[in-house]
Amino acid sequence: MSTTLIIQLLLMVAIFYFLLIRPNQQRAKKEKAFEAGVKIGDKIITKAGIHGKIAELGETTIVIETMAGKIKMERSAISMEMSAKLNEKK
């Protein structure tokens, strides 16, 4: 009786790991690789919806150039990089 309980608990832990923890780890890894891969001149959209071009890169911050001027923000605020998508359409 106790072996079936242990097996059920281990199965629940395995399901929890593969459905919740592992996908979040993979998503975080992709986000970090994306943030590290941006370069000066890339056109981006921030999570707040601001469109701009990267003017300066710091260790944890970026400066983007928009039509309204320059804005300094964290690298984690970048939502997507548009330069590759814009070059694909041509």
Short mmCIF file of C-alpha atoms in Angstrom, two decimals:
data_model
loop_
_atom_site.label_atom_id
_atom_site.label_comp_id
_atom_site.label_asym_id
_atom_site.label_seq_id
_atom_site.Cartn_x
_atom_site.Cartn_y
_atom_site.Cartn_z
CA MET A 1 0.00 0.00 0.00
CA SER A 2 2.77 2.45 0.81
CA THR A 3 4.64 1.67 -2.43
CA THR A 4 1.63 2.71 -4.53
CA LEU A 5 1.44 5.96 -2.57
CA ILE A 6 5.13 6.65 -3.17
CA ILE A 7 4.75 5.88 -6.87
CA GLN A 8 1.74 8.21 -7.13
CA LEU A 9 3.64 11.02 -5.37
CA LEU A 10 6.66 10.58 -7.65
CA LEU A 11 4.39 10.59 -10.68
CA MET A 12 2.73 13.82 -9.51
CA VAL A 13 6.11 15.47 -8.95
CA ALA A 14 7.28 14.38 -12.43
CA ILE A 15 4.12 15.74 -14.06
CA PHE A 16 4.44 19.00 -12.14
CA TYR A 17 8.07 19.33 -13.25
CA PHE A 18 7.45 18.64 -16.94
CA LEU A 19 4.30 20.77 -17.22
CA LEU A 20 5.27 23.80 -15.12
CA ILE A 21 8.90 24.11 -14.12
CA ARG A 22 10.76 22.95 -17.23
CA PRO A 23 8.82 25.11 -19.76
CA ASN A 24 9.42 28.20 -17.60
CA GLN A 25 13.14 27.47 -17.44
CA GLN A 26 13.33 27.09 -21.21
CA ARG A 27 11.39 30.32 -21.78
CA ALA A 28 13.68 32.23 -19.41
CA LYS A 29 16.75 30.81 -21.17
CA LYS A 30 15.43 31.96 -24.58
CA GLU A 31 14.67 35.44 -23.22
CA LYS A 32 18.20 35.82 -21.82
CA ALA A 33 19.72 34.68 -25.14
CA PHE A 34 17.51 37.16 -27.00
CA GLU A 35 18.47 40.04 -24.68
CA ALA A 36 22.16 39.20 -25.07
CA GLY A 37 21.86 39.00 -28.87
CA VAL A 38 20.56 42.50 -29.60
CA LYS A 39 23.00 44.97 -31.13
CA ILE A 40 23.22 48.67 -31.88
CA GLY A 41 21.01 49.62 -34.80
CA ASP A 42 18.37 46.93 -34.23
CA LYS A 43 14.80 48.14 -34.43
CA ILE A 44 12.85 46.95 -31.40
CA ILE A 45 9.50 47.13 -29.65
CA THR A 46 9.45 47.35 -25.85
CA LYS A 47 6.97 45.58 -23.60
CA ALA A 48 5.31 48.97 -23.14
CA GLY A 49 4.76 49.22 -26.91
CA ILE A 50 7.44 51.83 -27.65
CA HIS A 51 9.06 51.47 -31.08
CA GLY A 52 12.66 52.55 -31.51
CA LYS A 53 16.18 51.78 -32.61
CA ILE A 54 18.96 50.78 -30.20
CA ALA A 55 21.44 53.65 -29.89
CA GLU A 56 23.60 52.43 -26.98
CA LEU A 57 24.10 49.15 -25.12
CA GLY A 58 25.12 48.81 -21.49
CA GLU A 59 25.59 45.78 -19.29
CA THR A 60 21.97 45.75 -18.11
CA THR A 61 20.52 48.83 -19.82
CA ILE A 62 19.92 50.09 -23.34
CA VAL A 63 19.25 53.49 -24.83
CA ILE A 64 16.69 53.51 -27.61
CA GLU A 65 16.17 56.32 -30.05
CA THR A 66 12.54 57.13 -30.79
CA MET A 67 10.89 59.93 -32.72
CA ALA A 68 10.43 61.75 -29.40
CA GLY A 69 14.08 61.42 -28.34
CA LYS A 70 16.29 58.97 -26.49
CA ILE A 71 15.02 56.74 -23.68
CA LYS A 72 17.14 54.68 -21.29
CA MET A 73 15.64 51.42 -20.06
CA GLU A 74 16.46 47.91 -18.87
CA ARG A 75 17.34 45.22 -21.43
CA SER A 76 14.54 43.08 -20.02
CA ALA A 77 12.02 45.66 -21.30
CA ILE A 78 12.61 44.59 -24.92
CA SER A 79 9.67 42.64 -26.26
CA MET A 80 10.77 41.84 -29.80
CA GLU A 81 13.38 42.72 -32.37
CA MET A 82 11.93 43.93 -35.65
CA SER A 83 15.04 44.31 -37.89
CA ALA A 84 15.04 40.65 -38.97
CA LYS A 85 11.29 40.68 -39.62
CA LEU A 86 11.55 43.88 -41.66
CA ASN A 87 14.42 42.47 -43.76
CA GLU A 88 12.48 39.22 -44.41
CA LYS A 89 9.63 41.05 -46.15
CA LYS A 90 11.93 42.62 -48.76
#
